[in-house]
Coordinates of C-alpha atoms and ligand atoms in Angstrom, one line a residue:
X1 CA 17.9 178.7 30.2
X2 CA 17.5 182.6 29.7
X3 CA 20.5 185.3 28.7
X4 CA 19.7 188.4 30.0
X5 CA 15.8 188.6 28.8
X6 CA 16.4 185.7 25.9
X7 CA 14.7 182.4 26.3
X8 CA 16.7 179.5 25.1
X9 CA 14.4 176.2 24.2
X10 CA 17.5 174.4 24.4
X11 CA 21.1 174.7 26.2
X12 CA 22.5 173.1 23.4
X13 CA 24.2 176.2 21.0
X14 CA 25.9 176.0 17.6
X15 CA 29.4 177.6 18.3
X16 CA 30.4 180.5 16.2
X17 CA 33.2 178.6 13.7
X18 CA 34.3 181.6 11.0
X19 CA 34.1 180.4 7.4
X20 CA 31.4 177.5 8.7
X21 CA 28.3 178.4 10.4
X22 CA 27.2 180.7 7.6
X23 CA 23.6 181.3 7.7
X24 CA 22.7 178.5 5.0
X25 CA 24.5 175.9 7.8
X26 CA 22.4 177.6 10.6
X27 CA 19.3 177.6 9.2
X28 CA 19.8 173.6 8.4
X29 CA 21.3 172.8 11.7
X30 CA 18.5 174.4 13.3
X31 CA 15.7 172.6 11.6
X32 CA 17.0 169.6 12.9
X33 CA 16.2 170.3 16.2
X34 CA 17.8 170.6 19.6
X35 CA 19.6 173.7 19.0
X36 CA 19.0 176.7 21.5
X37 CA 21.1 179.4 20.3
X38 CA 23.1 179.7 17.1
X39 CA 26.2 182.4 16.6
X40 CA 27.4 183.5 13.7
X41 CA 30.9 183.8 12.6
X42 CA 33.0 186.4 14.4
X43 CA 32.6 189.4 12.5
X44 CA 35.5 192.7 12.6
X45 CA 33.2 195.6 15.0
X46 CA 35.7 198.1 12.6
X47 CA 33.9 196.4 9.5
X48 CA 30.7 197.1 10.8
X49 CA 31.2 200.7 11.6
X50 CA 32.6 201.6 8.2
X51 CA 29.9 199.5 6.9
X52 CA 32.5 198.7 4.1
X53 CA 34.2 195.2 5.1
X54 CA 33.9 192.3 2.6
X55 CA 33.1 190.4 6.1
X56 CA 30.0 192.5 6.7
X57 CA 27.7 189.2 5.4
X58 CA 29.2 187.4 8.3
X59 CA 26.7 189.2 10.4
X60 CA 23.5 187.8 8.2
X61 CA 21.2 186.1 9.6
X62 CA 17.4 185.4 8.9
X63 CA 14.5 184.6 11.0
X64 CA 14.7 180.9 11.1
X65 CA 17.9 180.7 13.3
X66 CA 16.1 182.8 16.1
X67 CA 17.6 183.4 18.6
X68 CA 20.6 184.1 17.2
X69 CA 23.6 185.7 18.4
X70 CA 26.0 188.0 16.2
X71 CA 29.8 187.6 17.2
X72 CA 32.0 190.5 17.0
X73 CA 35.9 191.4 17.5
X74 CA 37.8 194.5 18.2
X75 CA 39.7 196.0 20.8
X76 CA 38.7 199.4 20.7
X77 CA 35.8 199.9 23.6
X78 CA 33.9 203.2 21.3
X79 CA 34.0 201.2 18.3
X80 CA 33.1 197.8 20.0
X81 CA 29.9 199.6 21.4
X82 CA 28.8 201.7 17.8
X83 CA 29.1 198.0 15.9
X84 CA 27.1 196.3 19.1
X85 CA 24.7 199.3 18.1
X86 CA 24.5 198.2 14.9
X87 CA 23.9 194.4 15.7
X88 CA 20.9 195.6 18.3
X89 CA 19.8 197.3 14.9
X90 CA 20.1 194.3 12.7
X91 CA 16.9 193.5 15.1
X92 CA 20.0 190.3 16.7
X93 CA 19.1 188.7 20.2
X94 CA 22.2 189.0 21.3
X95 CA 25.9 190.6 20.9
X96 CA 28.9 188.2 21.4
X97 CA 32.5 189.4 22.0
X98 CA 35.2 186.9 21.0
X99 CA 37.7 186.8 23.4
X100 CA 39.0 183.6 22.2
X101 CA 40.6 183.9 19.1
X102 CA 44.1 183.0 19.1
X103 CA 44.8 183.9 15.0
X104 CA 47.6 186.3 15.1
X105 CA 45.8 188.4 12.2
X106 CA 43.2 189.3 14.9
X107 CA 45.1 188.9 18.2
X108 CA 47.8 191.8 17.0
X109 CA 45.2 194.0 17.4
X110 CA 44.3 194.3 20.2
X111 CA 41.0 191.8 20.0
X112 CA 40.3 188.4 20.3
X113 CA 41.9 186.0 22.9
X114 CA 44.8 189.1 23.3
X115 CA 42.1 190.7 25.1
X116 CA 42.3 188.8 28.2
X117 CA 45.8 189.7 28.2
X118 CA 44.8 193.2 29.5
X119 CA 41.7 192.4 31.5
X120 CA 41.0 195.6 32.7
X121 CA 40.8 196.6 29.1
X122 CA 38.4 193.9 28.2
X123 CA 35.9 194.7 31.2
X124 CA 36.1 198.4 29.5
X125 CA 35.0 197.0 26.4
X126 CA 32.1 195.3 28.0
X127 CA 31.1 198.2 30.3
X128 CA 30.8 200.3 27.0
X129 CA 29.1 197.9 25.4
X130 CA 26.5 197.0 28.2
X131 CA 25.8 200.4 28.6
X132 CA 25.2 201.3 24.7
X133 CA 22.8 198.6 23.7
X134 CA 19.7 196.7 25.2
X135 CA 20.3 193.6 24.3
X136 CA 22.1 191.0 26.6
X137 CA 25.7 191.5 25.6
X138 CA 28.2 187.9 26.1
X139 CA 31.7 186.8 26.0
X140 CA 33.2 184.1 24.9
X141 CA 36.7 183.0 26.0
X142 CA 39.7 181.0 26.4
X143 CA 41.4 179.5 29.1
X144 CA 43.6 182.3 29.2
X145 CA 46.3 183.2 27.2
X146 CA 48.9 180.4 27.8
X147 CA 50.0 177.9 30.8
X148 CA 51.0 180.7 32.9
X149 CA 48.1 182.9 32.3
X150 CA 45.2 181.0 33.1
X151 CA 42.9 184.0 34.1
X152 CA 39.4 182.6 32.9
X153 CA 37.8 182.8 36.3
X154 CA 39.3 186.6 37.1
X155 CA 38.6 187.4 33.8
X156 CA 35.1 186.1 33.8
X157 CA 33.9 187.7 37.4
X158 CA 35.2 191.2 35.6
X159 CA 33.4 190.9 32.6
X160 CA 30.3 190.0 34.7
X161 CA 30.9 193.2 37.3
X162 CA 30.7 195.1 33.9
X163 CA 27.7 193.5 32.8
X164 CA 27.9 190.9 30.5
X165 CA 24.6 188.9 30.5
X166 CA 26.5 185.3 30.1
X167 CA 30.0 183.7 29.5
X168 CA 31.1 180.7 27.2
X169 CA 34.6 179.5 28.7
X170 CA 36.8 177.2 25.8
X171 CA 39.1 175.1 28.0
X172 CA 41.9 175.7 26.0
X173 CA 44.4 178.6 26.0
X174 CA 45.3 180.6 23.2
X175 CA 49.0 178.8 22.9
X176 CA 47.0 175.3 22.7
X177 CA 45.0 176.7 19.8
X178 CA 43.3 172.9 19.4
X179 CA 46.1 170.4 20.5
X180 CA 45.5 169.0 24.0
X181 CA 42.3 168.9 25.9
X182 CA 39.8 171.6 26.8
X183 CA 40.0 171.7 30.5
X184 CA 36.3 171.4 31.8
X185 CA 37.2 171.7 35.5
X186 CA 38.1 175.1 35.1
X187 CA 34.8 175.5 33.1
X188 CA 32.8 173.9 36.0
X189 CA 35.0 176.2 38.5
X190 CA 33.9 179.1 36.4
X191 CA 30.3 177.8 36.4
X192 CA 30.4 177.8 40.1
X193 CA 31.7 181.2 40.8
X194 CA 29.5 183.2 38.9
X195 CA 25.9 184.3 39.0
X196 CA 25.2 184.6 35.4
X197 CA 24.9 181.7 33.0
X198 CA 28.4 180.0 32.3
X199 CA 28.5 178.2 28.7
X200 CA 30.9 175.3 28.2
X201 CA 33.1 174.8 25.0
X202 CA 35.6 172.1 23.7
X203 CA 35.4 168.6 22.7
X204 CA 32.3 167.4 22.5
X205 CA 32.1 165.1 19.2
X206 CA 29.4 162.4 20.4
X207 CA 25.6 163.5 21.9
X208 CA 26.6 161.8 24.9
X209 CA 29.7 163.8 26.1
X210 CA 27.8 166.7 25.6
X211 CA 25.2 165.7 28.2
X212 CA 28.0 164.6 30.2
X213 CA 29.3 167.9 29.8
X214 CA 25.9 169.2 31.0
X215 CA 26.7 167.5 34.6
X216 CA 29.4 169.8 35.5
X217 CA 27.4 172.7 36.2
X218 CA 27.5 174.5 33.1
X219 CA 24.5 176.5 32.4
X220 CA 25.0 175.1 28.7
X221 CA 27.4 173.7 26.2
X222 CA 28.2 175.5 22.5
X223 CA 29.3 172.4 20.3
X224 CA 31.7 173.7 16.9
X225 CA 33.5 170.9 15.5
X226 CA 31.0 168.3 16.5
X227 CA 28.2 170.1 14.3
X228 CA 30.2 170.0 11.5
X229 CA 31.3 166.5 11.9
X230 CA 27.5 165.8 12.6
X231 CA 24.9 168.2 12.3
X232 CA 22.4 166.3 14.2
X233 CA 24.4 165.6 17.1
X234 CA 22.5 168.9 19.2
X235 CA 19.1 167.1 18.4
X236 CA 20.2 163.9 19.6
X237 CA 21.7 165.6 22.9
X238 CA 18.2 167.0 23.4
X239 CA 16.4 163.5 23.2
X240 CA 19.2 162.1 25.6
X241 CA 18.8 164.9 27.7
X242 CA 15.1 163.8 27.5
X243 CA 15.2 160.4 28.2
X244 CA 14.7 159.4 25.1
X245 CA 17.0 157.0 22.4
X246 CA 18.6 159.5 19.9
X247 CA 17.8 158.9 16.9
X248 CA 20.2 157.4 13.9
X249 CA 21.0 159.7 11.0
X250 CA 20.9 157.4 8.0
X251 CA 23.5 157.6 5.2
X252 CA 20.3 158.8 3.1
X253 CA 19.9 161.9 5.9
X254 CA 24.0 162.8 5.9
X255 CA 23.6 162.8 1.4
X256 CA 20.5 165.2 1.3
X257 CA 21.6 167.5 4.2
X258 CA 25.3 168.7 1.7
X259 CA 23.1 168.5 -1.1
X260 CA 20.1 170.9 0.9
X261 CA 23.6 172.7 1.7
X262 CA 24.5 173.3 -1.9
X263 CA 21.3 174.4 -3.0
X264 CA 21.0 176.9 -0.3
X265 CA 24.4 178.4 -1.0
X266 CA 23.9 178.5 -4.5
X267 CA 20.6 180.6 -3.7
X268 CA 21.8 182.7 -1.1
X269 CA 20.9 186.5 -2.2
X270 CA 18.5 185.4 -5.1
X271 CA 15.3 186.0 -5.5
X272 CA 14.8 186.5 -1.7
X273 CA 11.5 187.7 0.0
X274 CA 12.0 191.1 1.3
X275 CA 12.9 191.1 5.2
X276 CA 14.4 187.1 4.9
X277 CA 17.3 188.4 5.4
X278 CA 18.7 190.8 8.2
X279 CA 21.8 192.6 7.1
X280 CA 23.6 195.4 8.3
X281 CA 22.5 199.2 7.2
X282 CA 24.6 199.8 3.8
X283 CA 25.0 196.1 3.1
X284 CA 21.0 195.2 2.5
X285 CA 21.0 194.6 -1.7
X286 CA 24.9 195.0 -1.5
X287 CA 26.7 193.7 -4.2
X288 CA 30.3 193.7 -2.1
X289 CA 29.3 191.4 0.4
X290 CA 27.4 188.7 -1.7
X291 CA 28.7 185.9 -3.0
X292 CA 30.2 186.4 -6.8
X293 CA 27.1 186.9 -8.8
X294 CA 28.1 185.6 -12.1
X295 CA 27.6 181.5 -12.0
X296 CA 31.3 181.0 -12.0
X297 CA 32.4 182.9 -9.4
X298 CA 29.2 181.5 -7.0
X299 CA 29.7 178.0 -8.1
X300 CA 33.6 178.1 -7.0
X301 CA 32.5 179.6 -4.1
X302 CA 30.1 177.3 -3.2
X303 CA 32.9 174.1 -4.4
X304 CA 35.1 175.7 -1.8
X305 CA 32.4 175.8 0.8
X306 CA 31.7 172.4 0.5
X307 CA 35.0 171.3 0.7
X308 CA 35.6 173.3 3.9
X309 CA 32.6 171.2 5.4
X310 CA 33.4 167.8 4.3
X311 CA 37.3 168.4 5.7
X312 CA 34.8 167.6 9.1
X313 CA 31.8 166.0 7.5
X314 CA 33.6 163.2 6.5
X315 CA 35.2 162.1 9.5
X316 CA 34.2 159.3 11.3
X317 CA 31.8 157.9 8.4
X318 CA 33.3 155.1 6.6
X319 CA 35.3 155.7 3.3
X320 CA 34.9 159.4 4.5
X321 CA 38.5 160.1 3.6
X322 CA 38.1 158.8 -0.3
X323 CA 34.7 161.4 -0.5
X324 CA 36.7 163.8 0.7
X325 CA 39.1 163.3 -1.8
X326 CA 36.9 163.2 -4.6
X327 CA 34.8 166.4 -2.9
X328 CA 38.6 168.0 -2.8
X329 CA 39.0 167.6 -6.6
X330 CA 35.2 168.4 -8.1
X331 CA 35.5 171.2 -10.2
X332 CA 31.7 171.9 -11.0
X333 CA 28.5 171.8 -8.9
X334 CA 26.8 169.1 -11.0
X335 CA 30.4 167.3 -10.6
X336 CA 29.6 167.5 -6.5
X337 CA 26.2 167.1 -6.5
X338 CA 27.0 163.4 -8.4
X339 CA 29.5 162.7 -5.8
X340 CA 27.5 162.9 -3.0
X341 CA 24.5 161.3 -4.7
X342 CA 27.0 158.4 -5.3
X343 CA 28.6 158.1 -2.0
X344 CA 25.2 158.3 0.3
X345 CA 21.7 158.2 -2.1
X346 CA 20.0 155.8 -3.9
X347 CA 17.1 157.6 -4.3
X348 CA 16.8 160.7 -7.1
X349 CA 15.8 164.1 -5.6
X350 CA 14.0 166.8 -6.7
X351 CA 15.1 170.1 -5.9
X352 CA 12.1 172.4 -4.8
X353 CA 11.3 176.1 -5.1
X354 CA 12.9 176.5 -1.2
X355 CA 15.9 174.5 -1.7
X356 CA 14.8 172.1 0.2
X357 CA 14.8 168.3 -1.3
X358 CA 12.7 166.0 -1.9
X359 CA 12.1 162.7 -2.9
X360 CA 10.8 161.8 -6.4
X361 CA 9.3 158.2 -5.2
Ligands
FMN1 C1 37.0 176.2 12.0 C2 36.7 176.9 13.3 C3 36.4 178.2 13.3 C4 36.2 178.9 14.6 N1 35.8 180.2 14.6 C5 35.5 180.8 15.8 C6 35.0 182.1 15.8 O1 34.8 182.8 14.8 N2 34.7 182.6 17.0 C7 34.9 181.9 18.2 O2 34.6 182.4 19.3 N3 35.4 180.7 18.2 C8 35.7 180.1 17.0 N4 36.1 178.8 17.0 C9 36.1 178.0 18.3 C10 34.9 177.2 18.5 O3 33.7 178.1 18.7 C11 35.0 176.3 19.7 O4 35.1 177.1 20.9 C12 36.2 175.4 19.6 O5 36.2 174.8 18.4 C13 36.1 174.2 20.7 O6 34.9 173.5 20.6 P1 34.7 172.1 19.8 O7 35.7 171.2 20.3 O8 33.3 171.8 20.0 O9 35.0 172.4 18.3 C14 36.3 178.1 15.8 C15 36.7 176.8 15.7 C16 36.9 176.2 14.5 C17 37.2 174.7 14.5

């Protein structure tokens, strides 16, 4: 599948999820295989052009996730296309535009799923955007805004006249927030009517339902809670999509992959290689965006990291709810590395130079 000029290996993209797919989660989703595309949390286009927003790191990304796409919000068309400046200059593949957002905080203004309540103004933010940057510029959308505005497919035809490269459609509206279903027939309608690639969202838990999915048309399918409950689930899509038997994450797999997870959060920003990371002109070196640099601050940080994960990681595993209980109440890192050695290894690990694990036997 291409996007604009960008190759994807696989249609299978990690959804942007704010305050989940940080870079550390990318990077470890992606090594598992399967994953086309990865977007990063939605990221404020006003924080990017004052180049002063604590959210600025959102945007962060390093070569490993290629091709990655940066997600930004905003309502302001001249502002939207200076930040979408600034993520072609980050060196990004592409710019996103969330149009789904329902979060009051970021609907008031103006941005998010609000947008496709005014979608004349939304195609304006596109058209500015298209015509400010060279890279493929995409939306991603709701529904509509509730029951009686379900204006996806108007919507989407306007943001493609104004040149958006590609469109992911969430079957929900903005008043449904999660509850109910996402509606893939409106998807597939949307999938049909257009001439650019139409990305599905919503519901996809199981490798199988995102192939299933697959069969109604869409171009691709961006799976958010899914990854989180199951970070291999996009690799086993891509071996069903391939005729082949997915393979079985073991419980040894699901220990290492939060303890991989701590160790890259507790590394993020030290001792890097110049040029692993991309970051924003202004942030590079930053101290505002990082993560607290003293080891109390970071380790807290990373604590409530990991609990924000295991709320999803721990569904559907058995006794999930009593490690998320005890995940819930660890007050240190050692504290969280033990529970998780507990609950899924038998085998000590050594911790090398990269953060990656490996085993002492
Ligand atoms: C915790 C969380 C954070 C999310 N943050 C974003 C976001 O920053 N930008 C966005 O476009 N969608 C966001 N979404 C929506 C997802 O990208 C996705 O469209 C939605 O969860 C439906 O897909 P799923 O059923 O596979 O999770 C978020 C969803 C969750 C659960």
């Amino acid at each position: 599948m291409k996007i604009g000029s960008v190759s994807l290996e696989s249609p299978f993209v990690v959804a942007p999820m704010a305050g989940m797919t940080d870079t550390a989660f990318r990077r470890l989703v992606k090594r598992e295989g399967g994953c086309g595309l990865v977007v990063t949390e939605m990221v404020s286009s006003e924080g990017l052009v004052r180049g002063i927003d604590r959210t600025l790191e959102y945007a962060e990304y390093t070569e490993a996730e290629r091709p990655v796409s940066i997600q930004i919000f905003g309502g302001d068309p001249l502002k939207m296309a200076d930040a979408a400046q600034i993520v072609e200059g980050m060196g990004a593949d592409i710019v996103d535009v969330n149009m789904g957002c329902p979060v009051p905080k970021i609907a008031k203004h103006n941005a998010g799923c609000s947008l496709m309540r005014e979608p004349a103004h939304a195609a304006a933010v596109i058209g500015a955007m298209v015509k400010a940057v060279r890279i493929p510029v995409t939306v991603k959308m709701r529904a509509g805004w509730n029951d009686r505005s379900r204006n996806a497919p108007e919507l989407a035809r306007m943001v493609q006249d104004a040149g958006a490269s590609a469109i992911a459609v969430h079957g929900r509206t903005a008043e449904q927030s999660y509850t109910g279903v996402a509606d893939w027939s409106l998807v597939a309608q949307i999938a049909e009517s257009l001439d650019i690639p139409v990305l599905g969202s919503g519901d996809c838990v199981e490798a199988v339902q995102v192939l299933e999915k697959m069969s109604s048309g869409v171009s691709g399918v961006l799976v958010g809670r899914g990854v989180l409950r199951n970070p291999w689930i996009l690799a086993q899509a891509a071996a069903l999509a391939a005729g082949q038997t997915p393979r079985t994450v073991t419980p040894l797999e699901r220990g290492r992959f939060l303890l991989e997870y701590i160790e890259l959060l507790l590394a993020e920003r030290c001792d890097e290689a110049e040029g692993f990371r991309h970051a924003a002109p202004g942030a590079e070196g930053s101290t505002v965006n990082a993560p607290p640099p003293e080891a109390r601050g970071r380790q807290r940080w990373v604590i409530n990291k990991l609990r924000a994960l295991c709320a999803w990681y721990t569904k559907g595993i058995d006794s999930g709810s009593s490690l998320r209980v005890r995940v819930n109440a660890a007050t240190s890192i050692d504290e969280l590395r033990a529970i998780v050695h507990e609950f899924f290894l038998t085998t000590p690990l050594n911790v090398t130079s990269d953060g990656l694990l490996s085993s002492r036997r």
